[in-house]
XYZ file of C-alpha atoms in Angstrom:
427
model
C 11.317 -5.421 -0.754
C 12.493 -2.255 -2.494
C 10.575 0.650 -1.080
C 12.405 3.341 -3.075
C 13.224 2.510 -6.693
C 15.231 5.661 -7.358
C 15.476 9.350 -6.482
C 14.838 12.386 -8.663
C 17.039 15.217 -7.445
C 15.142 18.339 -6.411
C 17.150 20.635 -8.708
C 16.170 18.593 -11.758
C 12.567 19.818 -11.569
C 13.611 23.447 -12.036
C 16.183 22.616 -14.702
C 16.170 19.520 -16.913
C 12.601 18.376 -16.291
C 11.140 21.883 -16.573
C 13.034 22.645 -19.775
C 12.025 19.281 -21.211
C 8.372 19.983 -20.464
C 8.603 23.460 -22.010
C 10.165 21.867 -25.102
C 7.182 19.512 -25.335
C 4.869 22.532 -25.177
C 6.735 24.316 -27.973
C 6.732 21.140 -30.075
C 2.961 20.808 -29.624
C 2.409 24.388 -30.812
C 4.675 23.994 -33.832
C 3.116 20.638 -34.777
C -0.419 22.057 -34.763
C 0.409 25.545 -36.022
C -0.941 24.968 -39.535
C -3.967 22.919 -38.468
C -7.390 24.392 -39.211
C -8.513 23.942 -35.604
C -5.244 25.267 -34.147
C -6.907 27.882 -31.927
C -9.270 25.350 -30.391
C -6.449 22.894 -29.705
C -4.359 25.684 -28.193
C -7.178 26.790 -25.909
C -7.704 23.192 -24.785
C -3.977 22.588 -24.276
C -2.893 25.776 -22.468
C -4.722 25.222 -19.124
C -3.348 21.680 -18.852
C 0.129 22.886 -19.849
C 0.047 25.704 -17.285
C -1.103 23.399 -14.489
C 1.578 20.808 -15.253
C 4.242 23.533 -15.403
C 3.196 24.761 -11.958
C 3.215 21.210 -10.611
C 6.733 20.570 -11.947
C 8.140 23.857 -10.670
C 6.344 24.268 -7.328
C 4.644 21.037 -6.193
C 7.080 18.221 -7.014
C 10.139 19.923 -5.448
C 8.073 20.449 -2.272
C 7.566 16.670 -2.043
C 11.289 16.162 -1.507
C 11.978 13.819 1.415
C 14.980 13.325 3.661
C 17.386 10.397 3.519
C 20.620 9.272 5.144
C 23.657 11.287 4.150
C 26.023 8.715 2.575
C 29.006 10.926 3.434
C 27.966 11.218 7.090
C 25.546 8.385 7.931
C 25.409 9.378 11.612
C 24.780 13.050 10.900
C 21.628 14.912 9.962
C 19.413 13.573 7.213
C 19.764 15.417 3.911
C 17.325 16.218 1.133
C 16.973 13.210 -1.114
C 14.744 14.721 -3.746
C 11.542 13.022 -4.892
C 11.467 9.334 -3.999
C 9.918 7.118 -6.658
C 8.368 4.345 -4.604
C 7.757 0.783 -5.695
C 4.357 0.939 -4.006
C 3.274 3.956 -6.037
C 4.575 2.477 -9.288
C 2.540 -0.707 -8.877
C -0.520 1.284 -7.849
C -0.267 3.173 -11.143
C 0.234 -0.068 -13.078
C -2.794 -1.550 -11.319
C -4.950 1.385 -12.400
C -3.777 1.410 -16.025
C -3.944 -2.366 -16.562
C -7.319 -2.806 -14.856
C -8.820 -0.023 -17.003
C -7.329 -1.795 -20.015
C -9.167 -4.981 -19.027
C -12.445 -3.046 -18.847
C -11.821 -1.710 -22.349
C -11.172 -5.261 -23.597
C -14.498 -6.407 -22.142
C -16.290 -3.487 -23.798
C -14.679 -4.321 -27.157
C -15.783 -7.948 -26.861
C -19.368 -6.776 -26.338
C -19.168 -4.037 -29.000
C -19.934 -1.484 -26.271
C -18.655 2.085 -26.085
C -15.836 2.028 -23.475
C -15.852 5.790 -22.814
C -18.524 5.865 -20.055
C -16.870 2.883 -18.373
C -13.477 4.598 -18.417
C -15.055 7.626 -16.728
C -16.658 5.305 -14.194
C -13.288 3.661 -13.539
C -11.736 7.003 -12.644
C -14.659 7.783 -10.332
C -14.108 4.433 -8.612
C -10.345 5.008 -8.388
C -10.733 8.393 -6.696
C -13.462 7.190 -4.322
C -11.554 3.974 -3.694
C -8.349 5.797 -2.788
C -10.246 8.106 -0.438
C -12.029 5.174 1.180
C -8.823 3.159 1.498
C -6.956 6.051 3.108
C -9.787 7.028 5.452
C -10.114 3.420 6.606
C -6.370 3.220 7.303
C -6.158 6.599 9.072
C -9.093 5.744 11.338
C -7.424 2.430 12.229
C -4.027 4.027 12.897
C -5.099 7.478 14.097
C -2.570 7.692 17.004
C 0.215 7.303 14.424
C -1.031 10.357 12.496
C -2.069 12.925 15.085
C 0.509 15.531 16.137
C 0.427 18.914 17.927
C 0.849 20.660 14.567
C -2.453 20.421 12.610
C -0.671 21.117 9.311
C 1.795 18.281 9.945
C -1.111 15.974 10.783
C -2.800 16.895 7.502
C 0.401 16.308 5.510
C 0.881 12.915 7.159
C -2.715 11.926 6.456
C -2.519 12.689 2.724
C 1.007 11.304 2.202
C 0.457 7.864 0.661
C 3.938 7.432 -0.831
C 4.833 4.742 1.730
C 1.557 2.862 1.598
C -1.257 3.118 4.091
C -4.281 1.966 2.084
C -6.798 -0.637 3.207
C -8.286 -2.845 0.494
C -11.693 -3.076 2.119
C -11.837 0.704 2.402
C -11.016 0.902 -1.298
C -13.681 -1.679 -2.175
C -16.372 0.055 -0.127
C -15.430 3.552 -1.305
C -15.179 2.500 -4.941
C -18.518 0.671 -4.977
C -20.319 3.533 -3.233
C -18.841 6.097 -5.635
C -19.732 3.920 -8.622
C -23.275 3.334 -7.379
C -23.862 7.079 -6.980
C -22.406 7.777 -10.438
C -24.507 5.070 -12.094
C -27.649 6.245 -10.316
C -27.052 9.794 -11.545
C -26.518 8.513 -15.110
C -29.523 6.164 -14.850
C -27.378 3.161 -15.751
C -27.858 -0.412 -14.416
C -25.789 -0.823 -11.258
C -25.451 -4.587 -10.880
C -24.940 -5.266 -14.597
C -22.184 -2.649 -14.668
C -20.556 -4.018 -11.540
C -20.486 -7.444 -13.201
C -18.527 -5.972 -16.086
C -16.028 -4.277 -13.769
C -15.548 -7.120 -11.269
C -12.638 -8.944 -12.985
C -10.749 -5.663 -13.439
C -11.179 -4.845 -9.744
C -9.481 -8.091 -8.771
C -6.759 -7.622 -11.386
C -5.999 -4.207 -9.905
C -5.802 -5.758 -6.445
C -3.474 -8.509 -7.664
C -1.016 -5.984 -9.105
C -1.398 -3.644 -6.134
C -0.400 -6.422 -3.740
C 2.957 -6.627 -5.513
C 3.323 -2.980 -4.489
C 2.669 -4.075 -0.896
C 5.528 -6.550 -1.243
C 7.814 -3.767 -2.500
C 6.734 -1.590 0.420
C 7.025 -4.276 3.110
C 3.484 -3.807 4.422
C 0.647 -6.363 4.782
C 3.203 -8.968 5.835
C 2.801 -12.462 7.244
C 3.947 -14.165 10.419
C 7.238 -15.926 11.076
C 7.731 -19.215 9.254
C 10.355 -21.927 9.591
C 13.871 -21.177 8.403
C 13.621 -24.084 5.954
C 10.343 -22.850 4.437
C 11.225 -22.246 0.737
C 8.807 -19.345 0.219
C 9.846 -17.444 3.330
C 11.198 -13.920 2.860
C 13.550 -11.752 4.908
C 12.994 -7.986 5.025
C 15.582 -5.217 5.575
C 16.079 -3.177 8.726
C 13.902 -0.275 7.542
C 10.863 -2.515 7.063
C 7.814 -2.981 9.263
C 8.471 -6.744 9.745
C 12.006 -6.044 11.005
C 10.735 -3.322 13.343
C 8.016 -5.604 14.733
C 10.466 -8.432 15.378
C 12.769 -5.898 17.053
C 9.960 -4.574 19.281
C 8.902 -8.086 20.279
C 12.462 -8.992 21.241
C 12.939 -11.674 18.609
C 16.020 -9.935 17.210
C 17.335 -9.616 20.787
C 17.158 -13.379 21.202
C 14.047 -13.130 23.361
C 10.855 -15.130 23.254
C 7.799 -14.271 25.235
C 4.194 -13.170 25.532
C 3.305 -9.981 23.656
C 0.692 -7.684 25.266
C -0.041 -4.865 22.851
C -1.595 -2.304 25.207
C 0.746 -2.743 28.178
C 3.438 -0.224 29.201
C 5.892 -3.144 29.211
C 4.366 -5.224 26.433
C 6.865 -8.118 26.338
C 6.847 -10.692 29.127
C 10.009 -12.740 28.608
C 9.714 -16.522 28.568
C 13.163 -17.371 27.165
C 16.569 -15.798 26.490
C 18.932 -17.240 23.835
C 22.550 -17.778 24.987
C 24.954 -15.176 23.591
C 22.132 -12.880 22.471
C 21.701 -9.154 23.027
C 19.031 -10.023 25.574
C 21.520 -12.028 27.626
C 24.007 -9.123 27.359
C 21.396 -6.956 29.102
C 21.007 -9.537 31.856
C 17.370 -10.210 31.027
C 15.720 -13.313 32.451
C 12.467 -15.221 31.999
C 9.679 -13.447 33.844
C 11.014 -9.924 33.161
C 8.563 -7.456 31.647
C 10.254 -5.116 29.185
C 9.841 -2.459 26.527
C 12.426 -2.188 23.738
C 12.674 1.401 22.438
C 14.157 1.938 18.991
C 17.950 2.294 19.200
C 18.381 4.139 15.896
C 16.192 5.297 13.021
C 15.232 2.336 10.769
C 16.549 4.003 7.585
C 19.872 4.806 9.234
C 20.159 1.300 10.687
C 19.572 -0.238 7.263
C 22.216 1.986 5.653
C 24.796 1.087 8.303
C 24.073 -2.637 8.134
C 24.078 -2.792 4.332
C 27.390 -0.927 4.182
C 28.962 -3.118 6.896
C 29.629 -0.152 9.181
C 30.491 -1.514 12.631
C 30.095 0.818 15.571
C 28.878 0.724 19.144
C 25.403 1.975 20.003
C 23.831 2.916 23.311
C 20.896 0.545 23.534
C 18.170 0.917 26.166
C 15.803 -1.667 27.612
C 13.043 -0.418 29.903
C 11.994 -2.990 32.493
C 9.219 -2.995 35.070
C 11.585 -4.416 37.679
C 14.879 -2.535 37.259
C 13.973 0.624 35.340
C 16.074 1.530 32.301
C 19.085 -0.649 31.502
C 21.673 0.870 29.148
C 24.348 -1.189 27.416
C 26.902 -0.640 24.657
C 25.897 -2.964 21.828
C 27.959 -3.575 18.701
C 26.061 -2.998 15.489
C 27.378 -6.344 14.298
C 25.016 -7.968 16.796
C 22.015 -6.769 14.778
C 20.936 -9.015 11.880
C 20.842 -7.383 8.450
C 17.490 -8.925 7.666
C 14.429 -10.002 9.590
C 13.645 -13.579 10.452
C 11.856 -15.440 7.660
C 8.181 -14.587 7.329
C 5.329 -15.780 5.153
C 5.033 -13.708 1.932
C 1.400 -12.838 2.628
C 1.517 -10.200 -0.123
C 2.396 -12.879 -2.683
C -0.356 -15.165 -1.412
C -2.847 -12.298 -1.709
C -1.661 -11.425 -5.222
C -1.927 -15.007 -6.473
C -5.368 -15.339 -4.881
C -6.579 -12.136 -6.561
C -5.221 -13.254 -9.958
C -7.101 -16.554 -9.611
C -10.338 -14.811 -8.643
C -9.880 -12.414 -11.573
C -9.531 -15.348 -13.973
C -12.564 -17.084 -12.481
C -14.736 -13.973 -12.814
C -13.505 -13.240 -16.348
C -14.391 -16.668 -17.713
C -17.647 -16.893 -15.755
C -18.899 -13.513 -16.991
C -20.260 -14.800 -20.352
C -22.050 -17.615 -18.472
C -23.859 -15.401 -15.952
C -27.606 -15.950 -15.622
C -28.613 -12.765 -13.808
C -27.322 -9.267 -13.109
C -25.173 -9.201 -9.989
C -23.957 -12.786 -10.292
C -20.347 -11.822 -11.036
C -20.000 -9.036 -8.460
C -21.637 -11.192 -5.783
C -19.193 -13.987 -6.652
C -16.348 -11.491 -6.217
C -17.630 -10.469 -2.795
C -17.977 -14.064 -1.600
C -14.708 -15.446 -2.969
C -12.654 -12.457 -1.888
C -14.218 -12.511 1.586
C -13.176 -16.132 2.083
C -9.719 -15.487 0.622
C -9.148 -12.408 2.800
C -10.344 -14.172 5.951
C -7.718 -16.875 5.380
C -5.021 -14.314 4.513
C -5.649 -12.513 7.795
C -4.875 -15.735 9.657
C -1.409 -15.626 8.059
C -0.824 -11.894 8.471
C 0.320 -10.454 11.801
C 0.046 -6.703 11.137
C -3.497 -6.438 12.535
C -4.597 -7.298 16.063
C -7.888 -8.833 17.155
C -10.762 -6.442 17.898
C -14.029 -6.450 19.864
C -12.494 -8.791 22.415
C -11.989 -11.549 19.835
C -8.949 -12.952 18.005
C -10.489 -11.792 14.703
C -9.018 -8.705 13.025
C -11.191 -5.888 11.720
C -10.665 -7.190 8.170
C -11.903 -10.640 9.195
C -15.031 -9.130 10.673
C -15.621 -7.168 7.474
C -14.995 -10.376 5.498
C -17.853 -12.056 7.359
C -20.263 -9.231 6.484
C -18.926 -9.078 2.917
C -19.594 -12.802 2.512
C -23.142 -12.378 3.830
C -23.675 -9.349 1.553
C -22.420 -11.217 -1.495
C -24.605 -14.224 -0.672
C -27.623 -11.934 -0.294
C -27.019 -10.270 -3.675
C -26.632 -13.710 -5.262
C -29.813 -15.077 -3.662
C -31.903 -12.032 -4.564
C -30.512 -11.921 -8.105
C -31.521 -15.512 -8.784
C -35.161 -14.606 -8.206
C -35.129 -11.665 -10.598
C -35.748 -11.941 -14.338
C -32.518 -12.012 -16.321
C -31.620 -8.867 -18.211
C -31.244 -9.177 -21.961
C -27.613 -9.805 -22.835
C -25.788 -8.010 -25.664
C -26.298 -9.946 -28.891
C -29.060 -12.147 -27.480
């Protein structure tokens, strides 16, 4: 996991980056100055240049985020500039490479790629909106705050992840269907052409999930060769902390309870034993220190004593001095569910790509995507632990959607078989 690849200092946007962009603008003007269509090119270029200048000078500096002060790690957070996230980088790569695959398919069929590129951008925008809406609805208590503006900012901030694949799939397909209907283009035949690229984008995007530490799997054995450990700022570490595993506790986790952990065992010499906890106690483990600060202190081997609190149903709040050295630097080993999902998506992409020339009816490829991905995602959810069961069942919301996606894909496949095949390019 490497959530932040590097930082761009805030001052750079109003100095080096701005001057570099202005130099590009001057170079463009000088390069085209003697061209016959110079005025037209200038008119086309100026609005884009002005917008990008405003973005560099006003928007990007405003996106500066706070980080731990390396000179005073226990003090106030300081401005870190613009964080370039691994998640965002792989999302961009997913978009560019998947569009490239669509262009390759168009070239192989001697088709004009331009309308398909436009369609791809429509699907990307609608997919991102759908993915974010789906996530926000699922996690709404984590977003709402007394300040409506702060709530809005939190909702639209996707730099740390927070996209649901099924929301993206549904939003992208709906947006594409509307676009194709408006353009009077065949929907299923077009979806067939785009299907492999959709899975390629997902495969690359899941690597971004690995960089971000989201969409993670459950705990695996310490001797499991593929198991991964995540740093203290990650969601897996925080979950294992909340469930008492990093305190040396084992127990029954009850998500909606005020004291969600019912202790069944306490490891000798653990933090849990230091607090005097015993099997049968019901506890809540509040966060001792901000995850980013904890990671900085652990990675830099800073040893200090923290006031840790355990809230119990029996004895109220118990406060103890706990040495930072007691906290592990990394989480317990977990299944790399992001890697499993990426490999699965790559395999489905390859299957769809090589099956496309063999299709017998419109909708065969996209229906195959829906069915294979539904099965793959259902299995992945059994490995992941970041979603709880819903509707009074052990199945997560994504598993329920997988069931309906499988049925929808099977329906499209069955109906398509009974329709006359469309004439293929070159046939």
